[in-house]
Short mmCIF file of C-alpha atoms and ligand atoms in Angstrom, two decimals:
data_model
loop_
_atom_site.label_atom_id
_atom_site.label_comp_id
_atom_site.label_asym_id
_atom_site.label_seq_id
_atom_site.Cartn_x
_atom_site.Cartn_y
_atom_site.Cartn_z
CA UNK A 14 -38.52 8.01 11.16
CA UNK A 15 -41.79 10.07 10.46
CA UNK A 16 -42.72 13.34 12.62
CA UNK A 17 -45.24 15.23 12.25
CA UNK A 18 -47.80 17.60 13.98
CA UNK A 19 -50.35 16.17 15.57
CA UNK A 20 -53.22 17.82 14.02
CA UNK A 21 -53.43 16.37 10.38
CA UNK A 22 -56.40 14.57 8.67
CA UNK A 23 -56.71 10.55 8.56
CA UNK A 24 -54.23 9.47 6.80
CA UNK A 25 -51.18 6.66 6.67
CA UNK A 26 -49.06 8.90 7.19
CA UNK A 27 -49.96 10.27 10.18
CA UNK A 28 -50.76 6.59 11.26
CA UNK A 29 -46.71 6.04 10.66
CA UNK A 30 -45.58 9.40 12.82
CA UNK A 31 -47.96 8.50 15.80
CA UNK A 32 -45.87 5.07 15.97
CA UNK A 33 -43.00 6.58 15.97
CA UNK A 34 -43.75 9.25 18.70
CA UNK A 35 -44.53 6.39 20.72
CA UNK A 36 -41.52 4.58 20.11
CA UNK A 37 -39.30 6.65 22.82
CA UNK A 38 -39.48 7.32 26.11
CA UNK A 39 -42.08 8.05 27.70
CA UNK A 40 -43.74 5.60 26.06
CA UNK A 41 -40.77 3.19 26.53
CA UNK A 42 -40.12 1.89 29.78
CA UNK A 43 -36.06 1.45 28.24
CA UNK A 44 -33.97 4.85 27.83
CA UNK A 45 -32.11 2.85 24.69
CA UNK A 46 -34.66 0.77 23.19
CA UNK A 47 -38.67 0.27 22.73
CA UNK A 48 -39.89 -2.02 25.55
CA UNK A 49 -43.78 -1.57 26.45
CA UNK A 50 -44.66 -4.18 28.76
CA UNK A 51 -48.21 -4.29 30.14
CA UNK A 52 -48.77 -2.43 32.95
CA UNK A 53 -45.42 -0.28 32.73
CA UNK A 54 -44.98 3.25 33.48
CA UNK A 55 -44.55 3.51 29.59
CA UNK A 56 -47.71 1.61 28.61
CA UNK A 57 -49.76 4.00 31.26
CA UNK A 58 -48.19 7.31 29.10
CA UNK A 59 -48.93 5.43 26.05
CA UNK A 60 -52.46 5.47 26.95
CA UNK A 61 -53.41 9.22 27.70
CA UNK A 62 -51.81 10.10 24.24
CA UNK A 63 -53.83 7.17 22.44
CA UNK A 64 -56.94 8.20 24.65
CA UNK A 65 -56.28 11.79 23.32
CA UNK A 66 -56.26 10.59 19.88
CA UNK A 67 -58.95 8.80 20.06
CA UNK A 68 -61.10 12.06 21.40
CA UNK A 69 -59.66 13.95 18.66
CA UNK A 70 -61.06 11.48 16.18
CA UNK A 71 -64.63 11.59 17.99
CA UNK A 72 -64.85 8.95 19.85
CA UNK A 73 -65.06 8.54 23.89
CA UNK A 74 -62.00 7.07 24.91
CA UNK A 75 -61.77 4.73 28.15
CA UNK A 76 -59.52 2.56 29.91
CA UNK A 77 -61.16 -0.94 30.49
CA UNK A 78 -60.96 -3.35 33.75
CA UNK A 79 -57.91 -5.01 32.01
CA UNK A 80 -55.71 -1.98 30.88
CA UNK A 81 -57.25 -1.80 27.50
CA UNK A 82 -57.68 1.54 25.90
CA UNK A 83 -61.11 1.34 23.99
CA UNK A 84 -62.45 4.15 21.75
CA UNK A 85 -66.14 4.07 20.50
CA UNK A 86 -67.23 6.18 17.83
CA UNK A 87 -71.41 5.66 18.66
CA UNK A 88 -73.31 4.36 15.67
CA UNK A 89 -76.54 6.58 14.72
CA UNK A 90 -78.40 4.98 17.34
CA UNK A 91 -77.08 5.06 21.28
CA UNK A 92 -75.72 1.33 22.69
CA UNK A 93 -75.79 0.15 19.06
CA UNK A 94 -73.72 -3.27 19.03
CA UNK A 95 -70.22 -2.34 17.80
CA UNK A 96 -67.77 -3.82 15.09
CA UNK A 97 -64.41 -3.91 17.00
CA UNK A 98 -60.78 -2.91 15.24
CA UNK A 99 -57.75 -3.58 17.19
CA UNK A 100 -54.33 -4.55 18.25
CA UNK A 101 -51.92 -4.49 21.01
CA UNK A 102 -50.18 -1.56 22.62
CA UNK A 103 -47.84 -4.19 24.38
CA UNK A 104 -44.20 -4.61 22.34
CA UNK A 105 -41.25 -7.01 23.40
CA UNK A 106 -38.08 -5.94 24.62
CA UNK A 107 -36.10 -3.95 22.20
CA UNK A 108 -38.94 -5.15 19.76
CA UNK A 109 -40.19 -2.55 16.87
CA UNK A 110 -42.41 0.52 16.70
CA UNK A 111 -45.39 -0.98 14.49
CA UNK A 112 -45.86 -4.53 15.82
CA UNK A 113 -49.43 -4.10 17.40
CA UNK A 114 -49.10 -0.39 17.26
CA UNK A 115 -49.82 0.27 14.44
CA UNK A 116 -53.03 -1.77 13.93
CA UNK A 117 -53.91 0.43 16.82
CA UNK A 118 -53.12 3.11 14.76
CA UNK A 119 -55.05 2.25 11.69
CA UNK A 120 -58.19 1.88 13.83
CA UNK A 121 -58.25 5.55 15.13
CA UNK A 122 -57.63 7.01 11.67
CA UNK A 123 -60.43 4.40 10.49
CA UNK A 124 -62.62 6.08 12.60
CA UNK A 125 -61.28 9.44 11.86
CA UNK A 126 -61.65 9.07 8.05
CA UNK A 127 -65.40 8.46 8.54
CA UNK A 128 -65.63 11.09 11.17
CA UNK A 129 -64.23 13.88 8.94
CA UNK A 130 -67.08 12.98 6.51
CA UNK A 131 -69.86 13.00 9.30
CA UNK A 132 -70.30 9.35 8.17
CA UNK A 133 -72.24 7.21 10.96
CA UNK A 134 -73.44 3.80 10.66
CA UNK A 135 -76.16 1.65 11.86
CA UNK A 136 -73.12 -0.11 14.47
CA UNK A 137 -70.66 1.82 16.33
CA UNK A 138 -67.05 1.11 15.93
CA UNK A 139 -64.82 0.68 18.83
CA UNK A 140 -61.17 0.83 18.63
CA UNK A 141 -59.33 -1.11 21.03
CA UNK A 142 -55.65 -1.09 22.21
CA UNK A 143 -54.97 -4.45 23.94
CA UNK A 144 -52.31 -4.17 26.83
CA UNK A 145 -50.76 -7.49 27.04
CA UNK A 146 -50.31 -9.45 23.74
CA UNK A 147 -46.62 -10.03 23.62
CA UNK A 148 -46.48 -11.71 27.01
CA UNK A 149 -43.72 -9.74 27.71
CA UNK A 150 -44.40 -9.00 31.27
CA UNK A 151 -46.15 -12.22 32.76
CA UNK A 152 -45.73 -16.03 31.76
CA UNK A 153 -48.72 -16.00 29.41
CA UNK A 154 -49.31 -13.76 26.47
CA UNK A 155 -52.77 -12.33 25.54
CA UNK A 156 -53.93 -11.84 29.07
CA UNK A 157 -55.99 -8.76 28.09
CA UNK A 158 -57.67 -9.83 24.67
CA UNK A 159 -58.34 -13.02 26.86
CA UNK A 160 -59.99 -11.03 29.75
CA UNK A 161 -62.33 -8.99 26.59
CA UNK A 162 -63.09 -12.38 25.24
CA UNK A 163 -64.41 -13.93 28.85
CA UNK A 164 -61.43 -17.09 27.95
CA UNK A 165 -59.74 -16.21 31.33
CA UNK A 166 -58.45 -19.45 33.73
CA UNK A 167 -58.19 -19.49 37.62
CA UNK A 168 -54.68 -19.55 37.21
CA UNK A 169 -54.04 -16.45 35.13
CA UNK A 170 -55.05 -14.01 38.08
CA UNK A 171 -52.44 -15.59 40.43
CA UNK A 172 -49.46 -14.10 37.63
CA UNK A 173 -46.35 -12.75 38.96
CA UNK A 174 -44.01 -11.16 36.99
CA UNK A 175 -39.77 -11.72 36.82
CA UNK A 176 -39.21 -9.29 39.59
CA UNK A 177 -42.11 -11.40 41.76
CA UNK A 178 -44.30 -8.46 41.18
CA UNK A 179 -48.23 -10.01 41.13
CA UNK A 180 -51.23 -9.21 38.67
CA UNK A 181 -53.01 -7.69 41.60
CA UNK A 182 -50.38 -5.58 42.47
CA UNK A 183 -48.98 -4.80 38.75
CA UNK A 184 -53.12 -3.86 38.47
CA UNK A 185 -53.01 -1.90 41.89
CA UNK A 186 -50.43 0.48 40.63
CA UNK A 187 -52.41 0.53 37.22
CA UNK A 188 -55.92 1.91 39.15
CA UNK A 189 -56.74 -1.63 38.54
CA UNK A 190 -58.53 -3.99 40.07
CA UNK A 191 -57.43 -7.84 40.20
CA UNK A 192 -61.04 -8.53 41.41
CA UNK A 193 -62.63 -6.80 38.60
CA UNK A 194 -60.37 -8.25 35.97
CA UNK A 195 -62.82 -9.85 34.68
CA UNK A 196 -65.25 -7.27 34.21
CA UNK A 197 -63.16 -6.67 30.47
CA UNK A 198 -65.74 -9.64 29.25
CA UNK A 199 -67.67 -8.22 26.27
CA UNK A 200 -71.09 -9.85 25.53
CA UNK A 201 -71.33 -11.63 22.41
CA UNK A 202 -74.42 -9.89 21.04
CA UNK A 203 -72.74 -6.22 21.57
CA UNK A 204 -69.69 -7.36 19.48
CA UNK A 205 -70.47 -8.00 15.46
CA UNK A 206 -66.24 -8.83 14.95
CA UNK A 207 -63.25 -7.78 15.41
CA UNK A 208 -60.84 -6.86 12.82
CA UNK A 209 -57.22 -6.66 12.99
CA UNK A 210 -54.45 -4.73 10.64
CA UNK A 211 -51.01 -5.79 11.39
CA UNK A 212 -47.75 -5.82 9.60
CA UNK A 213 -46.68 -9.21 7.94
CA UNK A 214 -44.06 -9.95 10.42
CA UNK A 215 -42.57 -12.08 7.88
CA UNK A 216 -41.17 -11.58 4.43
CA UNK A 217 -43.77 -13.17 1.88
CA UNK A 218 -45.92 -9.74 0.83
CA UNK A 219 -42.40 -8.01 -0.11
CA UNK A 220 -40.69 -10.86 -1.46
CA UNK A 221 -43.93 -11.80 -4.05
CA UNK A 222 -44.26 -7.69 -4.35
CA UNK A 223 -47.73 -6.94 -2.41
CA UNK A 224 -48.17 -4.27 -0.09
CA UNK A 225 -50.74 -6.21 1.42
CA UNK A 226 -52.28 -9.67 2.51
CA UNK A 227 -55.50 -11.14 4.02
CA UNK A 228 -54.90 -13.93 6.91
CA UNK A 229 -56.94 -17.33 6.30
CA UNK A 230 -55.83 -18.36 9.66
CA UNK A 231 -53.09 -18.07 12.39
CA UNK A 232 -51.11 -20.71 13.38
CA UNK A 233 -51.16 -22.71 16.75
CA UNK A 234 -49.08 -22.41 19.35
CA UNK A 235 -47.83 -23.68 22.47
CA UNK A 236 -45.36 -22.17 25.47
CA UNK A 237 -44.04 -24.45 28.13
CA UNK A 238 -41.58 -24.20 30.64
CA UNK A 239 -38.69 -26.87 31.65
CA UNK A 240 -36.72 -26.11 35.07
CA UNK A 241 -34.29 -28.49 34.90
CA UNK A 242 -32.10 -29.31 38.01
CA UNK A 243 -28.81 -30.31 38.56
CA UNK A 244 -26.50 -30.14 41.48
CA UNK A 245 -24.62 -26.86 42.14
CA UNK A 246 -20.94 -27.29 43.52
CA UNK A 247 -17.64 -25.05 43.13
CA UNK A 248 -16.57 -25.02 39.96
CA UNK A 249 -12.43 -25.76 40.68
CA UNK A 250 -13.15 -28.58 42.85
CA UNK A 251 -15.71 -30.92 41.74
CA UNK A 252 -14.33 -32.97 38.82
CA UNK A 253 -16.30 -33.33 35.74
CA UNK A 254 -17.16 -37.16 35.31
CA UNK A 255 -19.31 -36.37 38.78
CA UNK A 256 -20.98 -33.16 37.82
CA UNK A 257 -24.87 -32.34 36.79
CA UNK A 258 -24.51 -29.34 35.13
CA UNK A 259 -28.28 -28.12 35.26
CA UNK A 260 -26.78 -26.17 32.40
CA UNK A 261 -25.10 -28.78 30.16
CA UNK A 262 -27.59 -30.26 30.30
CA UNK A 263 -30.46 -27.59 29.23
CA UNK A 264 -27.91 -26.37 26.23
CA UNK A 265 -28.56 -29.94 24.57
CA UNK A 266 -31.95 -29.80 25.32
CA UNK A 267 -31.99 -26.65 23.16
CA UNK A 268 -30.13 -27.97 20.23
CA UNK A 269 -33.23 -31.05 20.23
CA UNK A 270 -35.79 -28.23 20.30
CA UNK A 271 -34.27 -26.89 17.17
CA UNK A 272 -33.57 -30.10 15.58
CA UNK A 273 -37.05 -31.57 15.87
CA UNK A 274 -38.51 -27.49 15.17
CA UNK A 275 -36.38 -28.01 12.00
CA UNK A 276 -37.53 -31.08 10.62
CA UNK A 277 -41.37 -30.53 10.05
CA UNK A 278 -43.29 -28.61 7.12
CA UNK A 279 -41.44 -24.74 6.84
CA UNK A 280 -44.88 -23.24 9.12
CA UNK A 281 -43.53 -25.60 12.03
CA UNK A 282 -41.37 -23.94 14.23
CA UNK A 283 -39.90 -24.04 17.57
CA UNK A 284 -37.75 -21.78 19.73
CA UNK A 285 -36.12 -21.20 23.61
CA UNK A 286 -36.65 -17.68 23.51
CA UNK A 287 -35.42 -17.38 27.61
CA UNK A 288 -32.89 -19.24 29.91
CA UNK A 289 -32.38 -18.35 33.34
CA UNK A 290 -29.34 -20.04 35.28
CA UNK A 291 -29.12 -20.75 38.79
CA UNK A 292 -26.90 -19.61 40.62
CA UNK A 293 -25.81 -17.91 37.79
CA UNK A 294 -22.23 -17.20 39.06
CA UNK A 295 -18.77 -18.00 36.99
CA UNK A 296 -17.22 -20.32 39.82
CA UNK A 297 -20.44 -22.11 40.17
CA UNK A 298 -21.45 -25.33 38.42
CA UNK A 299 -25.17 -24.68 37.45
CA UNK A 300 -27.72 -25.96 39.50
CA UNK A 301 -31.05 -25.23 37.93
CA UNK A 302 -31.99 -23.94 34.79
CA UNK A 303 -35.37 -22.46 33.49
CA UNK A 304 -36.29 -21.77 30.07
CA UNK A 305 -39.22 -21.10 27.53
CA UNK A 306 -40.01 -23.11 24.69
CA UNK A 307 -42.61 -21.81 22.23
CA UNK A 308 -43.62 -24.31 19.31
CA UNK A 309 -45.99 -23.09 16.67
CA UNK A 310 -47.67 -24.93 13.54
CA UNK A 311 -50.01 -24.06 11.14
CA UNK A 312 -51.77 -27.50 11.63
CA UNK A 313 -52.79 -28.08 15.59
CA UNK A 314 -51.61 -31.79 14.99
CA UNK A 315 -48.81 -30.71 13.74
CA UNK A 316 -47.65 -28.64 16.46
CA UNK A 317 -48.72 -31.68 18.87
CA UNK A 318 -46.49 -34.40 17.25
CA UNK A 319 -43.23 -31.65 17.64
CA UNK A 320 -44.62 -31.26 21.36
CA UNK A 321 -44.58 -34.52 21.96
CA UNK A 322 -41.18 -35.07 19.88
CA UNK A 323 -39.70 -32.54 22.56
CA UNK A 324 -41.27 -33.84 25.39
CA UNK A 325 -39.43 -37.64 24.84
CA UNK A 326 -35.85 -36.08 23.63
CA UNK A 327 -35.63 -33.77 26.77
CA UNK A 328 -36.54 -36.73 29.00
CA UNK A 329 -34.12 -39.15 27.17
CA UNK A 330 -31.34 -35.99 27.75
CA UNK A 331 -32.46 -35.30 31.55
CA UNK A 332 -32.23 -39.39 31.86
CA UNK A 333 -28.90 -39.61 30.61
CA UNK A 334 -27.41 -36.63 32.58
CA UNK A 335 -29.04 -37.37 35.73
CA UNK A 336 -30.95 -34.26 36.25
CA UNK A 337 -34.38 -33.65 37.16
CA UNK A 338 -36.46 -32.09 34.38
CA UNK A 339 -40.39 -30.60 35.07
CA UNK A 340 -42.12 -29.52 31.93
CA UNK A 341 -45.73 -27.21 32.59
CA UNK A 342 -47.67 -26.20 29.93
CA UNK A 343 -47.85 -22.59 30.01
CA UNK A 344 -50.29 -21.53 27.32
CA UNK A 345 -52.06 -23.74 24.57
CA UNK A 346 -53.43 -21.52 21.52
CA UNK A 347 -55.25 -23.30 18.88
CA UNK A 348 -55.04 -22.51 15.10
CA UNK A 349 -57.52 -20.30 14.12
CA UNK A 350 -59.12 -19.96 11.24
CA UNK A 351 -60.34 -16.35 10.55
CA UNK A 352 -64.15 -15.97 9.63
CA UNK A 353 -64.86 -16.71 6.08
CA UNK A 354 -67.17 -14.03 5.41
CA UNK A 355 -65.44 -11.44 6.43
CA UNK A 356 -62.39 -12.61 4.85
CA UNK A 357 -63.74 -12.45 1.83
CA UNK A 358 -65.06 -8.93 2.61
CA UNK A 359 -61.00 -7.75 3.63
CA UNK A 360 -60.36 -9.37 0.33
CA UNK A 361 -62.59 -7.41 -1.63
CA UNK A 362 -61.56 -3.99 0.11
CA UNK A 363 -57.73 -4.91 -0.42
CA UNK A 364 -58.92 -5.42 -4.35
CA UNK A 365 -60.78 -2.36 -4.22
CA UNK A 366 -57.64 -0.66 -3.00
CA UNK A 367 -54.64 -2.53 -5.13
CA UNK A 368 -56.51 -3.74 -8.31
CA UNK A 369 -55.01 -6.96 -8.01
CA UNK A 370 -56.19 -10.08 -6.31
CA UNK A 371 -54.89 -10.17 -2.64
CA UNK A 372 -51.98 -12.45 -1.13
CA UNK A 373 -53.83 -15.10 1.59
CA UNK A 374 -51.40 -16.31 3.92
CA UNK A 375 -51.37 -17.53 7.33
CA UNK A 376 -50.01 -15.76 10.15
CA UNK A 377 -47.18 -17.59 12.55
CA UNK A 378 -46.89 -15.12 14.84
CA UNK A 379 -49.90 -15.18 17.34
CA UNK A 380 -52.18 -12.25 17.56
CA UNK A 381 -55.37 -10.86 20.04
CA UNK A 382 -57.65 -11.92 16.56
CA UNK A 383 -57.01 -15.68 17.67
CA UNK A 384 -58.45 -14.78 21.43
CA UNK A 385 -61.21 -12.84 20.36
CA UNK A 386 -62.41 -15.65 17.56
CA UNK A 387 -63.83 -17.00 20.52
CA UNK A 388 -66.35 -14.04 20.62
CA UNK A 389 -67.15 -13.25 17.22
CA UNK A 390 -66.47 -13.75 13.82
CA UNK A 391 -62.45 -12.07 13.14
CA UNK A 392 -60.63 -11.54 9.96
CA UNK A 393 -57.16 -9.60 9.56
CA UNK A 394 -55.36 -7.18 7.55
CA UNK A 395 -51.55 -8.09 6.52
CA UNK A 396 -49.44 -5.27 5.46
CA UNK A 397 -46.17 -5.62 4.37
CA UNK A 398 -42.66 -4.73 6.14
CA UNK A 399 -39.15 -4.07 5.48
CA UNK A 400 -37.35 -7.62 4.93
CA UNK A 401 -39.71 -9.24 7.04
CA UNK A 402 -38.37 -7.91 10.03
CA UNK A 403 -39.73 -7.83 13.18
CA UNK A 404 -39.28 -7.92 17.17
CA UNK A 405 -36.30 -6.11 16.39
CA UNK A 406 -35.71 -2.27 16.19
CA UNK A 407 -35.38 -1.96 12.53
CA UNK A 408 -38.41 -2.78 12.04
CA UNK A 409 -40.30 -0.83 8.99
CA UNK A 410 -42.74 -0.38 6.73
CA UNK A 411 -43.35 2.26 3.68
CA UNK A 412 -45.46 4.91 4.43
CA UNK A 413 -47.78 4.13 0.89
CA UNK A 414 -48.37 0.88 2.23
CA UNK A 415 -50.11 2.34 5.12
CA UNK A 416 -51.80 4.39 3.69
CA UNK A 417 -53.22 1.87 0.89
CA UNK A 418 -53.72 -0.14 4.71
CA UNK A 419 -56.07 2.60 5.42
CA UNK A 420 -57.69 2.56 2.37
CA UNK A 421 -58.31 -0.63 2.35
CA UNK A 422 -59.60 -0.82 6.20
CA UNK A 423 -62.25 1.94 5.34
CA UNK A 424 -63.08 -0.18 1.76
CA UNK A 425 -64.08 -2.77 4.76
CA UNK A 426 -65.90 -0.77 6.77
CA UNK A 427 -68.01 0.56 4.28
CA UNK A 428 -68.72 -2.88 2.63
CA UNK A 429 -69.81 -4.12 5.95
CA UNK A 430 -72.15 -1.40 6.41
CA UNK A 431 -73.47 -2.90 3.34
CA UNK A 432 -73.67 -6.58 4.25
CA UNK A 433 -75.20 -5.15 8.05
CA UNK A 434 -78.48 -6.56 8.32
CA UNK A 435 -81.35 -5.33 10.56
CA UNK A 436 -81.46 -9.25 12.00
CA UNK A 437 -78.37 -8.22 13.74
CA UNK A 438 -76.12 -10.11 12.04
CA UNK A 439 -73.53 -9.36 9.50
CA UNK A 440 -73.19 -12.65 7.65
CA UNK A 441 -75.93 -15.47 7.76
CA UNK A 442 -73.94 -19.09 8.67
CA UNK A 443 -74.19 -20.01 4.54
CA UNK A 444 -72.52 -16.85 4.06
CA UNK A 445 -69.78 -17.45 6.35
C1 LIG B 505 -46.47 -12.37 19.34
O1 LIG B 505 -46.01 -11.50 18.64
C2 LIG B 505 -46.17 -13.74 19.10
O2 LIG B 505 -46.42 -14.21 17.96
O3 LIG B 505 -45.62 -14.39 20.00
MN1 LIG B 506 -45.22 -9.19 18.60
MN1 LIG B 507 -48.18 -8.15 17.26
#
């Protein structure tokens, strides 16, 4: 783990140390372990130390309708569209200190490294923390990058949390307001793109030996939920040939997830992340079950044909055992491919940086870039971590590979500034 003062110049390094400081409590809303979920006491102290980052890097630092933190560092003119780099602030339970974080991270000392040379450019650049990526808090993940890219539906204001807590009220104690939500939307023409450094979350870069990668595209996914239910009854008395174990049932229903998960093309994958068991007692018999299932393909079609492969087994199983099953669609993310252009821009600024013609890979987990393709043009950074670790605690990276991160992030930003044109936009549609 890296500390170090707070007062340094832009560097990887210090990128590193900041995600570590924010790794513990307060910025954890677990004594034990990392676990930021949006709109937690730990995500709110999260946000006055990024906002006084972000101020010490020179840009004005506020907190949007959504929970956002957003940093703009003003262009040479005043209300000068801006080119967005960001992340998530959001982690999973017991998850790791540089998923989202430190993309976050890379943006302030981005801005920070072109700040210390009194650089400004004909855009401003906005850094932007998202608050809700991981889903971790409410059914749906993404809510916030969602909100920023005006992609919002009716039904993801009328969220409540485990505990029953709802958006509103989760906003309420935020200084939020559910009724201004909304108000996050960014217009198209004041956002050029949106750029995204994240570690790999996976073990390609380190197992082919490159500290980092440029994303083509990130895969689609899908998260439903099945509540399947049974009949509850003490579990001494009522004899097994008449039971519907809610339960029972909902374990084999998990072993066909991971069969039919397991028998597409390696990006295909499919996983019950979350189980809840009614009533959840050792002398009772289930009686209702709820769990997640999150299935994810680099090919849309893909995904759909293990959807639908789900859909028919768990029927077949709920059919057999005589329970009831209801599966909703929670959230439906398409693949998305990142922008072209400005791929090929991250690819020259990781070359700049590493010599060597960059890794392209697609990304499996999901990230705000695939929301806020819907507004402008994206592309995205990979950088490489320990073993491909990740949603877990030992989560790492090397501090060099940050820094060459950096490097490479301000190689971007300077060959954008170069491809700007005075039309107002950065790549013409052949260019893309
Ligand atoms: C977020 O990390 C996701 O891929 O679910
Ligand atoms: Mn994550
Ligand atoms: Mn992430």
């Amino acid at each position: 783990m890296v500390r170090m003062p707070a007062r340094e110049t832009a560097s990887g390094l210090r990128a590193v140390a900041r995600c570590d400081d924010l790794g513990v409590t307060p910025y954890s809303d677990a004594d034990d372990h990392l676990f930021r979920p949006y709109l937690g006491a730990g995500h709110a102290a999260t946000l006055d130390r990024i906002a006084a980052w972000m101020t010490e890097a020179g840009m004005t630092a506020r907190v949007d309708a959504a929970g956002n933190i957003v940093g703009r560092y003003e262009g040479r003119h005043p209300d000068a569209p801006a080119l967005l780099i960001g992340s998530h602030v959001d982690s999973v339970r017991d998850g790791g200190r540089y998923d989202g974080m430190l993309g976050v991270m890379l943006g302030i000392e981005t801005v920070a490294w072109f700040a210390e040379r009194g650089h400004r450019f004909p855009f401003a650049i906005e850094v932007i923390g998202f608050g809700d990526e991981e889903g971790s808090r409410f059914p749906v993940s993404m809510l916030t990058s969602r909100a920023v890219a005006g992609v919002l539906g009716d039904q993801d204001l009328a969220l409540a949390d485990a505990a029953g807590v709802g958006l509103a009220e989760a906003l309420d104690g935020f200084g939020l307001e559910l009724a201004r939500f909304a108000d996050a939307a960014r217009h198209r023409e004041d956002v050029l793109a949106y750029v995204e450094a994240h570690i790999e979350q996976g073990p390609v870069l380190e197992a082919e030996g490159h500290a980092l990668g440029v994303v083509s595209a990130i895969a689609a996914q899908y998260r439903f939920r099945a509540v399947v239910t049974g009949v509850a009854g003490h579990a001494g008395t009522m004899a097994m040939r008449l039971r519907h174990d809610a339960l029972a049932a909902a374990a084999e229903m998990v072993l066909a997830v991971e069969r039919i998960g397991g028998a597409g093309p390696e990006d295909l994958v499919a996983t019950v992340g979350r189980m809840e068991v009614g009533p959840g007692v050792p002398n009772v018999v289930p009686g209702a079950v709820t769990f997640s299932i999150d299935v994810r393909a680099g090919v849309g079609a893909v995904r759909d044909r293990a959807a639908d492969e789900i859909r028919v087994a768990l029927e077949d199983i709920a059919v057999r055992r005589a329970v009831g099953l209801d599966l909703t669609l929670q959230q439906d993310l398409p693949a998305t491919p990142c922008d072209s252009g400005l791929s090929r821009l991250m690819a020259e600024a990781v070359r700049d940086v590493t010599g060597a013609e960059p890794r392209v890979l697609v990304s499996g987990a999901g990230h705000d870039a695939m929301v806020m393709a819907h507004l402008a043009p994206v592309a995205m950074l990979f950088l490489r971590c320990r073993g491909g670790i990740s949603h877990h605690p030992a989560e790492a990276v090397e501090v060099d590979d940050v820094q060459a991160a950096l490097e490479a992030m301000t190689a971007f930003v300077t060959r954008f500034e170069h491809t700007w044109s005075d039309a107002g936009t950065v790549l013409t549609e052949e260019e893309r």
